[in-house]
Coordinates of C-alpha atoms and ligand atoms in Angstrom, one line a residue:
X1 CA 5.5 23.5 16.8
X2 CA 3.8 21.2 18.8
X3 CA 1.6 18.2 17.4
X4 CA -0.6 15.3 18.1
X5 CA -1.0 12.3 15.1
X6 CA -3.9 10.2 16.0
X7 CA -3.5 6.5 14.8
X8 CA 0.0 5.3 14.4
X9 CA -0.3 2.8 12.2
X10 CA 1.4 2.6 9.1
X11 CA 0.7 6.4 8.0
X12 CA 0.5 8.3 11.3
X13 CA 4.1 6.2 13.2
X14 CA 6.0 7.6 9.7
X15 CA 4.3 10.8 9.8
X16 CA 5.0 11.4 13.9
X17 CA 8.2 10.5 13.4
X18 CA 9.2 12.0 10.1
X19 CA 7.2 15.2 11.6
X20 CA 10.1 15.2 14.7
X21 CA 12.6 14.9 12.2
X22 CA 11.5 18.4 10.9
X23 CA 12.2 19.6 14.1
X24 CA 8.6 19.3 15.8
X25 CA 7.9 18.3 19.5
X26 CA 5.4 15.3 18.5
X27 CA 3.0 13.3 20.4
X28 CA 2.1 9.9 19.2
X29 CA -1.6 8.4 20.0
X30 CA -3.2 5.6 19.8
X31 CA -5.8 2.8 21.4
X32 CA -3.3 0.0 20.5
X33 CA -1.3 -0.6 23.9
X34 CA 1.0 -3.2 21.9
X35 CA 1.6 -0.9 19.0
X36 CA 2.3 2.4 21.7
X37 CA 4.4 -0.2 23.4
X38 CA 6.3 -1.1 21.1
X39 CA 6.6 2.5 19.2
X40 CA 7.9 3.8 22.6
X41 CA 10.9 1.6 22.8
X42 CA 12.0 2.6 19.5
X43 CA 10.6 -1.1 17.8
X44 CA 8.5 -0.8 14.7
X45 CA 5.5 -2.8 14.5
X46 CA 5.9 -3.0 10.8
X47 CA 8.9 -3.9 8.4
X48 CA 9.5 -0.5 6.5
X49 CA 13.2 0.2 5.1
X50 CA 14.7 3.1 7.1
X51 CA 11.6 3.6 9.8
X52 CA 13.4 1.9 12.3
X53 CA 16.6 4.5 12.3
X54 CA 14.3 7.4 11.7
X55 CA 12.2 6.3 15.0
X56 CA 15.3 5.9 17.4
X57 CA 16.5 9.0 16.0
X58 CA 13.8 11.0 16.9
X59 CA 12.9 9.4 20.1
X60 CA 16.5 10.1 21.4
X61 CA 16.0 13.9 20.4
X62 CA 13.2 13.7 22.8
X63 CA 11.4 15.3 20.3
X64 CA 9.2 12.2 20.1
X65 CA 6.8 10.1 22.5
X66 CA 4.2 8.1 22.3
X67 CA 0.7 7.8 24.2
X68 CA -2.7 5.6 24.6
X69 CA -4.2 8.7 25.9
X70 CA -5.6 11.4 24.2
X71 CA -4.9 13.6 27.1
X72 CA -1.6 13.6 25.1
X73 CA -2.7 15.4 22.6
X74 CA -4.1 18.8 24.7
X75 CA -1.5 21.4 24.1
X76 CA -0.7 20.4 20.6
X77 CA -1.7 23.0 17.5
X78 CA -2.0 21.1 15.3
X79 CA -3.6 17.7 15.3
X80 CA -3.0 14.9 12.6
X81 CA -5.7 12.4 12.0
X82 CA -4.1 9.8 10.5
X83 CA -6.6 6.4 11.2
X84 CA -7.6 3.4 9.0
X85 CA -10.8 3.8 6.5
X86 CA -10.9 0.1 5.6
X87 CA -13.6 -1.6 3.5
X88 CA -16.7 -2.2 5.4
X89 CA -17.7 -5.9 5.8
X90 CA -19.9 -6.8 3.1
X91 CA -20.0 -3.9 0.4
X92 CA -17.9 -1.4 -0.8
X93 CA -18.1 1.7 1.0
X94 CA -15.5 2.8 3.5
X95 CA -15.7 2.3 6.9
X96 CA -15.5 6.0 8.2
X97 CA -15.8 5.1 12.5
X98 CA -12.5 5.2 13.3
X99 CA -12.1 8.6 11.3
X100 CA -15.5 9.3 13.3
X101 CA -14.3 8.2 16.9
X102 CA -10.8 10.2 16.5
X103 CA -12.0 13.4 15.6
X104 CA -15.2 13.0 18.4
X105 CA -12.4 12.3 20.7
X106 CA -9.9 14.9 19.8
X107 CA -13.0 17.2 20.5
X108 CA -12.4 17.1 24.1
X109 CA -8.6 18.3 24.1
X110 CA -9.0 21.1 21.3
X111 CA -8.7 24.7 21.9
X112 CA -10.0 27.5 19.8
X113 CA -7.2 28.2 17.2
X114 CA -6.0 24.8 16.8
X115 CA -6.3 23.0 13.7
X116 CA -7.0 19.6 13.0
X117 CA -6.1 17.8 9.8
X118 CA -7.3 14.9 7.7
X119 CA -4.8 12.7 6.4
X120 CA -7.1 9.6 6.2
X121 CA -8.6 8.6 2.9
X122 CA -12.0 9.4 3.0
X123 CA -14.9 9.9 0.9
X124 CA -15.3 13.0 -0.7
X125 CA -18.0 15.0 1.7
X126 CA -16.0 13.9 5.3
X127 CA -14.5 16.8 5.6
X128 CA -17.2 19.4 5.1
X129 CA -19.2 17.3 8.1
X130 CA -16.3 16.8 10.1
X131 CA -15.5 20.3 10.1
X132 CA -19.3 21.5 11.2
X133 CA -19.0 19.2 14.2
X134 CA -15.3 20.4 15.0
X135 CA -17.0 24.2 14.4
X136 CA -20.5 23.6 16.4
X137 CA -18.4 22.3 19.3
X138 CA -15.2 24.0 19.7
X139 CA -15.9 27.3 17.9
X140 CA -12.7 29.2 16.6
X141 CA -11.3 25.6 15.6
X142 CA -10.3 25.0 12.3
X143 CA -10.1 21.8 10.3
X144 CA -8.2 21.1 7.0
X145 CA -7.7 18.4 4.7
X146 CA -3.9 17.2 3.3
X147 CA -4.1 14.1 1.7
X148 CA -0.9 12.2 2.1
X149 CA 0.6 10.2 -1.0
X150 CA 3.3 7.6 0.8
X151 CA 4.1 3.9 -0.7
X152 CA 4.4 1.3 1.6
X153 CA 8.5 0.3 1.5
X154 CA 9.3 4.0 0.8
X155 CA 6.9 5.3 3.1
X156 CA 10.0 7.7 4.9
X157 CA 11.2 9.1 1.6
X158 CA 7.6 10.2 0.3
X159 CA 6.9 11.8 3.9
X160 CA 10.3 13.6 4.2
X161 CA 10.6 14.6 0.4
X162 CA 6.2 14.7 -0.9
X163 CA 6.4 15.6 -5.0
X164 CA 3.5 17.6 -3.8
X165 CA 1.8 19.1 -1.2
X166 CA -2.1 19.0 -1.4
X167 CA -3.6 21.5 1.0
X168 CA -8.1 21.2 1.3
X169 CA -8.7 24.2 3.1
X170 CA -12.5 26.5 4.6
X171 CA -12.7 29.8 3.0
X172 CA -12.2 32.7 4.4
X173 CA -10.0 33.8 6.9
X174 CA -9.7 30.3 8.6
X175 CA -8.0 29.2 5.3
X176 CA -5.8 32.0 6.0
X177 CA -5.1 30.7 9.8
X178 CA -4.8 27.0 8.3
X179 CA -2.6 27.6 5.5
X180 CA -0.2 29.7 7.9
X181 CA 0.0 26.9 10.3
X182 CA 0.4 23.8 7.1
X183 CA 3.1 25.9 5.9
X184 CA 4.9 25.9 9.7
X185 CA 4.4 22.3 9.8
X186 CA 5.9 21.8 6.6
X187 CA 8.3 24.7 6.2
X188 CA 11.3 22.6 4.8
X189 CA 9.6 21.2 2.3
X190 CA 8.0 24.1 1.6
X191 CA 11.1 26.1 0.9
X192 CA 12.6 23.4 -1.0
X193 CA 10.0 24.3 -3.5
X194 CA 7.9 21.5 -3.1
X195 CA 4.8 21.9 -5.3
X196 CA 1.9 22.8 -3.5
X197 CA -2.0 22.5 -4.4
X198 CA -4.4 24.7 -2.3
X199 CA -8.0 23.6 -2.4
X200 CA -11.6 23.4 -1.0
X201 CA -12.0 20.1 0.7
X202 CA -14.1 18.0 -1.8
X203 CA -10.8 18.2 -4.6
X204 CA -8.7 17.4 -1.5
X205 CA -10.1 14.6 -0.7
X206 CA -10.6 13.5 -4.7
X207 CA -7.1 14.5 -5.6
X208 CA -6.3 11.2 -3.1
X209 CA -9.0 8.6 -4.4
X210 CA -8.3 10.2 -8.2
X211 CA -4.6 9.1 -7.8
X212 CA -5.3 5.8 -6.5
X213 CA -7.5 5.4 -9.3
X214 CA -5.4 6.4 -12.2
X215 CA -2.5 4.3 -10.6
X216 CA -4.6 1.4 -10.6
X217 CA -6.2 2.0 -13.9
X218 CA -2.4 1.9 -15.1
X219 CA -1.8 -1.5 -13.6
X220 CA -5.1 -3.2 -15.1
X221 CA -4.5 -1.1 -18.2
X222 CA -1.0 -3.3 -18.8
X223 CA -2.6 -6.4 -17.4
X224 CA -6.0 -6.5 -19.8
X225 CA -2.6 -5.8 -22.6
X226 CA -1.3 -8.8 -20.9
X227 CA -4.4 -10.8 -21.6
X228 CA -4.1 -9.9 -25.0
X229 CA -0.4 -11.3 -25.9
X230 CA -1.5 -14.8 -24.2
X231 CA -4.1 -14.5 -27.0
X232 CA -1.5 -13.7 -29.6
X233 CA 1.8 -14.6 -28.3
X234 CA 3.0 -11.1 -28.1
X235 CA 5.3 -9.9 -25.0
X236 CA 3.9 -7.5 -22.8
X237 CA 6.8 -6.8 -21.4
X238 CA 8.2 -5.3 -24.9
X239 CA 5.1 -3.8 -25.3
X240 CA 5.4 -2.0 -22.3
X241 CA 8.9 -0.7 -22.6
X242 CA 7.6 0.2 -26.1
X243 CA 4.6 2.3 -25.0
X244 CA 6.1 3.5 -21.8
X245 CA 8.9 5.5 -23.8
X246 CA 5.9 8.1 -24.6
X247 CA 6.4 10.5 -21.9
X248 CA 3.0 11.1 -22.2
X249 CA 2.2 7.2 -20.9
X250 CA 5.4 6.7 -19.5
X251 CA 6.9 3.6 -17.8
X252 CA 6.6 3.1 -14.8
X253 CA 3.3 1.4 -12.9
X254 CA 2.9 -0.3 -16.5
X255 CA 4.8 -3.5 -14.6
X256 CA 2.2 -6.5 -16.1
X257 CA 2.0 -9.5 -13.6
X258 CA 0.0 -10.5 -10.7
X259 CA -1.9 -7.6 -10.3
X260 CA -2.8 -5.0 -7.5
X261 CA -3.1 -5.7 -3.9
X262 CA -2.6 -4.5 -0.4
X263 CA -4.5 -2.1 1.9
X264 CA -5.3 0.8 -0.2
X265 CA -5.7 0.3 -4.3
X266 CA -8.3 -1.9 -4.4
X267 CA -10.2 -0.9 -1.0
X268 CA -10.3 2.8 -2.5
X269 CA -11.8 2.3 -6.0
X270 CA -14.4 0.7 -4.5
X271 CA -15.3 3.0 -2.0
X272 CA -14.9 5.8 -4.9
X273 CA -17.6 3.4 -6.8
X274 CA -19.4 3.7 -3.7
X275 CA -19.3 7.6 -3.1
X276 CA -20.1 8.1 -7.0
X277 CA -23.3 6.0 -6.2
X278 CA -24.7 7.5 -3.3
X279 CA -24.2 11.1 -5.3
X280 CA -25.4 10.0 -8.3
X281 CA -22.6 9.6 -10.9
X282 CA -22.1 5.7 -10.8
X283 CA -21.7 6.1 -14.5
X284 CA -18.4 8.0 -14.2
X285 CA -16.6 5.1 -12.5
X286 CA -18.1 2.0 -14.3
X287 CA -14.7 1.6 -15.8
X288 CA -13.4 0.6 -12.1
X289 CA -15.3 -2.0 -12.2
X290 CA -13.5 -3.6 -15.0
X291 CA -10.0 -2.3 -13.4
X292 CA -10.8 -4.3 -10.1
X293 CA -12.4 -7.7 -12.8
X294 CA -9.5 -7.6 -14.4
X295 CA -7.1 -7.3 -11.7
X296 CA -8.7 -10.4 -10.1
X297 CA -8.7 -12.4 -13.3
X298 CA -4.6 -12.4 -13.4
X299 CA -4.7 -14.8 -9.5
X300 CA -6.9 -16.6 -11.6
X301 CA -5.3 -17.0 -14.6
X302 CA -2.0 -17.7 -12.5
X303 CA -3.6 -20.3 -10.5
X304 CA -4.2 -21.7 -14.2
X305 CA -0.9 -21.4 -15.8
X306 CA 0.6 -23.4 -12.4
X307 CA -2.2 -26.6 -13.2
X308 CA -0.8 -26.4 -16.7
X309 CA 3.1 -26.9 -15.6
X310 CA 2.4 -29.5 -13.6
X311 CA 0.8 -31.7 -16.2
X312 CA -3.0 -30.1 -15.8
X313 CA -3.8 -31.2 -12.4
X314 CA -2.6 -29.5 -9.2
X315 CA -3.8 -32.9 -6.9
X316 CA -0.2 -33.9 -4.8
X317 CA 1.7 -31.5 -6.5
X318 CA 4.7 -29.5 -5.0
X319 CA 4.5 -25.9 -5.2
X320 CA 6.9 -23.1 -3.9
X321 CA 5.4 -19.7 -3.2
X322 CA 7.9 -16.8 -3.1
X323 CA 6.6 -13.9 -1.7
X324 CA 3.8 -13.3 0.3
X325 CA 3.8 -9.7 0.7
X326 CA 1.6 -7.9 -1.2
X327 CA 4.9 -6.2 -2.9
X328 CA 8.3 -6.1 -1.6
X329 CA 10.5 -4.4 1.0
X330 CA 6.8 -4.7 3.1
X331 CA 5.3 -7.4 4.9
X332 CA 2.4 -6.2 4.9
X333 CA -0.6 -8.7 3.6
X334 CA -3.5 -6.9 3.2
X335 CA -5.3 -8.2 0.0
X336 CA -2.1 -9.4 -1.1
X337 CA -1.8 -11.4 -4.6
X338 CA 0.4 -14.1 -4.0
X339 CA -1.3 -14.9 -0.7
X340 CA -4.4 -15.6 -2.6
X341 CA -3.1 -17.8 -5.0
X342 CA -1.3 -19.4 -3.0
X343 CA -3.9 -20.3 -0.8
X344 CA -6.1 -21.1 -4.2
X345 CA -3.8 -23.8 -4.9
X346 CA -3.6 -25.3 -1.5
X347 CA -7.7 -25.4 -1.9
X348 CA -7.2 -27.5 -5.3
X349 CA -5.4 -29.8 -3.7
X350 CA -1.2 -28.8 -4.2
X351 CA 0.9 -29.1 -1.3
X352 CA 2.3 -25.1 -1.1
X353 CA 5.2 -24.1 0.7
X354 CA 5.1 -20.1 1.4
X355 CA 8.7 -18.0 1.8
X356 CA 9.0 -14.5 2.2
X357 CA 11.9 -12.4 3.5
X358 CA 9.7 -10.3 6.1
X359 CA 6.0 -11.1 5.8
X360 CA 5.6 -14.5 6.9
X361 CA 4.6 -14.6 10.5
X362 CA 1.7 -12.2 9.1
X363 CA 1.1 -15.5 6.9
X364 CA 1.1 -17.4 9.0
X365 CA -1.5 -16.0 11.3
X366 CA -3.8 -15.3 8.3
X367 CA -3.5 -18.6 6.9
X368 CA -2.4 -21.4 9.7
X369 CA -3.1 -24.1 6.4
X370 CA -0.3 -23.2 4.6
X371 CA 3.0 -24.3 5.0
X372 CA 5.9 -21.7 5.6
X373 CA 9.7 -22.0 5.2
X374 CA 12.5 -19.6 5.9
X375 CA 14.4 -19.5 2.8
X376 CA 13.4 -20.0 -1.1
X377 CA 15.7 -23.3 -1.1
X378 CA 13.8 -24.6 1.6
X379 CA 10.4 -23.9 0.4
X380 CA 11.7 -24.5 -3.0
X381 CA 12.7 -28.8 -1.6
X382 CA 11.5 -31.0 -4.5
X383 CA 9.0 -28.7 -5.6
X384 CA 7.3 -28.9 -8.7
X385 CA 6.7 -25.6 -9.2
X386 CA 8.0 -22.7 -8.2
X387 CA 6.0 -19.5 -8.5
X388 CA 7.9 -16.3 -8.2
X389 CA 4.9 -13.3 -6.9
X390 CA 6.5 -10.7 -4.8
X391 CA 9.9 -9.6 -6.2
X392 CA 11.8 -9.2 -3.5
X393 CA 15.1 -8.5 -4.7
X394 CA 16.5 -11.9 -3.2
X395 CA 14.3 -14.1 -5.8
X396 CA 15.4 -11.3 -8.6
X397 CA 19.1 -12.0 -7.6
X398 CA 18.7 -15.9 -7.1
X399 CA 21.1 -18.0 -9.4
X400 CA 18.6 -20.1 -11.3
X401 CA 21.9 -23.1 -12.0
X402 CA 22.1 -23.7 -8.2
X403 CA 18.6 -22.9 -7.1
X404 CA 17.7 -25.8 -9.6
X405 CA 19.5 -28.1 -8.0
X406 CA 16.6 -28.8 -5.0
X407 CA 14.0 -28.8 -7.0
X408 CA 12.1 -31.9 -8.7
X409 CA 11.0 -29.7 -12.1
X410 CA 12.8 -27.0 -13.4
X411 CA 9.5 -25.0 -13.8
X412 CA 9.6 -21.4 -12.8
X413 CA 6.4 -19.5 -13.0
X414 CA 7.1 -15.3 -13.2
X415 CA 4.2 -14.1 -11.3
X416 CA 5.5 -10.5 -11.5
X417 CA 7.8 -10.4 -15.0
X418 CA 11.1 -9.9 -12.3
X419 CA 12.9 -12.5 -13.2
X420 CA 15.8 -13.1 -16.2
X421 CA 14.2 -14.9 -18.4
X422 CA 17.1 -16.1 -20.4
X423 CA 19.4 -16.9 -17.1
X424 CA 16.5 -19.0 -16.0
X425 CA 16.2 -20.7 -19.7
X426 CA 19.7 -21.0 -20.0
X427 CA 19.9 -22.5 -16.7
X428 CA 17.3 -25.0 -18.3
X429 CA 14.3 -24.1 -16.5
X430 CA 11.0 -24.1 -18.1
X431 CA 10.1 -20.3 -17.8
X432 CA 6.2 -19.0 -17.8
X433 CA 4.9 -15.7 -17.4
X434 CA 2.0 -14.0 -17.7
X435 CA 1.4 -12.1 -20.5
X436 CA 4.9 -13.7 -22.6
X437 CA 5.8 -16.4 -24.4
X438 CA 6.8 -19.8 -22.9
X439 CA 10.2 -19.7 -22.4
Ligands
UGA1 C1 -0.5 3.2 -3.0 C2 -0.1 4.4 -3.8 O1 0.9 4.1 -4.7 C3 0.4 5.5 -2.9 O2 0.7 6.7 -3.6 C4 -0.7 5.8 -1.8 O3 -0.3 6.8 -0.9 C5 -1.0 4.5 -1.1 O4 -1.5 3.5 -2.0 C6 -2.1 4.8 -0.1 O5 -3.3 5.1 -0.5 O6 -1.9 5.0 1.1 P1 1.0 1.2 -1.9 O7 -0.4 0.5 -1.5 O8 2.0 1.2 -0.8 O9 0.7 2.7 -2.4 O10 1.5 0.3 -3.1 P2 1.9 0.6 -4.6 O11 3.3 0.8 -4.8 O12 0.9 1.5 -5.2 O13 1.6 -0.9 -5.2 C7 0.2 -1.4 -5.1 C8 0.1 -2.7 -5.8 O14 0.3 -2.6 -7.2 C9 1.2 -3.7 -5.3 O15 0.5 -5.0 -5.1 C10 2.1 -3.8 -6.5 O16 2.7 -5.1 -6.6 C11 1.2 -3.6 -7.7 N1 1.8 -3.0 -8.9 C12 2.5 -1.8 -8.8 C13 1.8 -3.7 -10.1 O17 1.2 -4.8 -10.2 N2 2.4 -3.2 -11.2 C14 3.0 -2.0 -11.2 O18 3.5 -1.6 -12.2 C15 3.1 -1.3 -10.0

């Protein structure tokens, strides 16, 4: 089949690509020269395990291509809106315009029968409108809504292999049409037996924002636990193995630590705060309020557990950073934790060296102040501290009896409970954490 994905950024490169590998002749487009550029010679503008291979793969099937102009995209069936809804400057509501500009411009390339569909995450009520202006102006096209559920540094896995499919469909017979031509696009996963959910827009677009939620609920859920075993001295990191062996809670996403960042947790509970408002049901997400307070308590709290290492001031001090991304196997920063705090502790005056294994030119650019090394040995040089707040698996695997030896103080500071906490005790580091015990 033949398809356009407009916006190839993080989710529409991986879906273009990932939608060649299923055997579709794809066409790539976006207003980003650089990133077309760059896509075209088989580069990814982004560090995501496996992309790369995927991408040159694809391309040399010829399968694949890449364009700045939306005259690409005229012969395609069906069309993929994959753009950015960021957080717009100064409240919490999504910024819908490039979701806005890409379907007004994909108006001038449709044909009656195509369909285009939403993989953005939008408030619930953009696809009803969308799909009046894609009706009122090319009549006989049909639009439908499939959220898409990737993680950043698995992105290619959850594109190729979806635990579910979530189909937001029109009534009628154009259901019909755009469920026929979903189930083309996806026909191997389909017949894999992939779960599917078939829908009216509005759940479609909630199942998306729901999930966020819930995951992000999770995460504050184990942190406000966290909070709790500073106050008694319990281990949340028992206490989450302990709970998570309910199936009914389960484990995983109960990791306590630094908290939530990155381009799409915290950006979409707020704009799902922002939707419930403007419909009249701010009540029903109050609690996100408190998931996004506490979330933004643990940088604080971590910037306070560093001062109290290094003797309860922060002034001249030190202080290696590892990790920058906003979690591993990315280097993306967006929102990211240990960015924040590390640029909190610069502010109160430490001297901060940043490592990370992919994301620090992206650092850098954001945040010229701080200083950056290569490796965690360098940054690490006669630190004081070392805070550990991405865990990439390097810092997991570092051997805490020669990683001590270029340091000033053995003083380790867990930002996301990764580490071994006897190795690093053994190895006679003073060991913090949040939410345990002073090792
Ligand atoms: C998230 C969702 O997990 C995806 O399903 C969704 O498709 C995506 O957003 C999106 O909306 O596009 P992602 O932002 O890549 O994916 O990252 P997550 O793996 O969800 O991690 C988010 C943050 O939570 C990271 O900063 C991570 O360090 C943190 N986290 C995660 C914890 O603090 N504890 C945990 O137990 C798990």
């Amino acid at each position: 089949m033949k398809i356009s994905v407009i916006g190839c950024g993080y989710l529409g490169a991986v879906h273009a690509a990932s939608m060649a590998e299923l055997g579709h002749e794809v066409v790539g487009v976006d207003v980003d020269e650089r990133k077309i550029d760059s896509l075209s010679k088989g580069a990814t503008p982004f560090h995501e395990p496996g992309f790369e291979e995927l991408l040159e793969r694809t391309l040399a099937t010829g399968r694949l291509r890449f364009s700045t102009d939306f005259e690409a995209a005229r012969g395609s069936k069906v069309h993929f809106v994959c753009v950015g809804t960021p957080q717009k400057r100064g409240e919490y509501a999504a910024d819908l315009r490039y979701v806005e500009g890409a379907t007004e411009s994909l108006l001038g390339v449709l044909e009656p029968g195509d369909l285009v569909v939403g993989k953005s995450t939008v408030p619930v009520g953009t696809a009803a409108r969308l799909a009046t202006l894609v009706d009122e102006k090319v009549p006989g096209a049909i639009l439908a809504w499939n959220p898409e559920f990737l993680r950043e540094g698995f992105a290619v896995q959850d594109t190729l292999h979806p635990d579910r499919l979530v189909y937001g469909l029109p009534a009628g017979e154009d259901g019909e049409v755009a469920r026929r031509l979903l189930d083309e696009v996806y026909a191997v996963i389909v017949e894999r037996g992939t779960p599917k959910v078939e829908t009216d827009y509005a759940t479609a677009e909630m199942v998306k924002t729901a999930a966020n939620s819930f995951l992000a609920t999770k995460i504050s859920f184990i942190n406000a636990m966290a909070e709790l075993c500073e106050a008694t001295g319990a281990d949340v990191k028992l206490l989450a193995d302990a709970i998570g062996y309910d199936d009914r809670i389960g484990r995983k996403f109960l990791n306590a630590g630094l908290g939530f960042g990155g381009g799409c947790l915290p950006k979409d509970i707020r704009a799902f705060m922002a939707r419930a408002g403007e419909l009249g049901a701010d009540q029903a997400l109050t609690f996100l309020r408190e998931v996004d307070n506490i979330n933004m308590r643990r940088r604080i709290r971590m910037v306070e557990l560093a001062r109290e290492v290094c003797g309860g001031s922060l002034l001249g001090k030190r202080i290696a950073v590892l990790g920058a991304a906003f979690k591993p196997d990315s280097d993306d920063i967006r929102d990211s934790p240990a960015l924040n705090v590390a640029a909190q502790l610069q502010l109160q005056g430490a001297v901060v060296r940043v490592t990370d294994p992919a994301a620090v030119e992206n650092s850098r650019r954001q945040w010229p102040q701080l200083d950056y090394a290569e490796t965690p040995e360098e940054a690490a040089e006669r630190a004081d501290a070392v805070l550990v707040l991405t865990e990439w698996r390097e810092y997991r695997d570092l051997d805490p009896a020669i990683f001590g030896k270029v340091v000033a103080q053995k003083r380790v500071l867990d930002g996301r409970n990764a580490l071994d906490r006897e190795a690093w005790t053994a190895a006679g580091w003073q060991y913090r954490a949040l939410g345990r015990r002073a090792g």
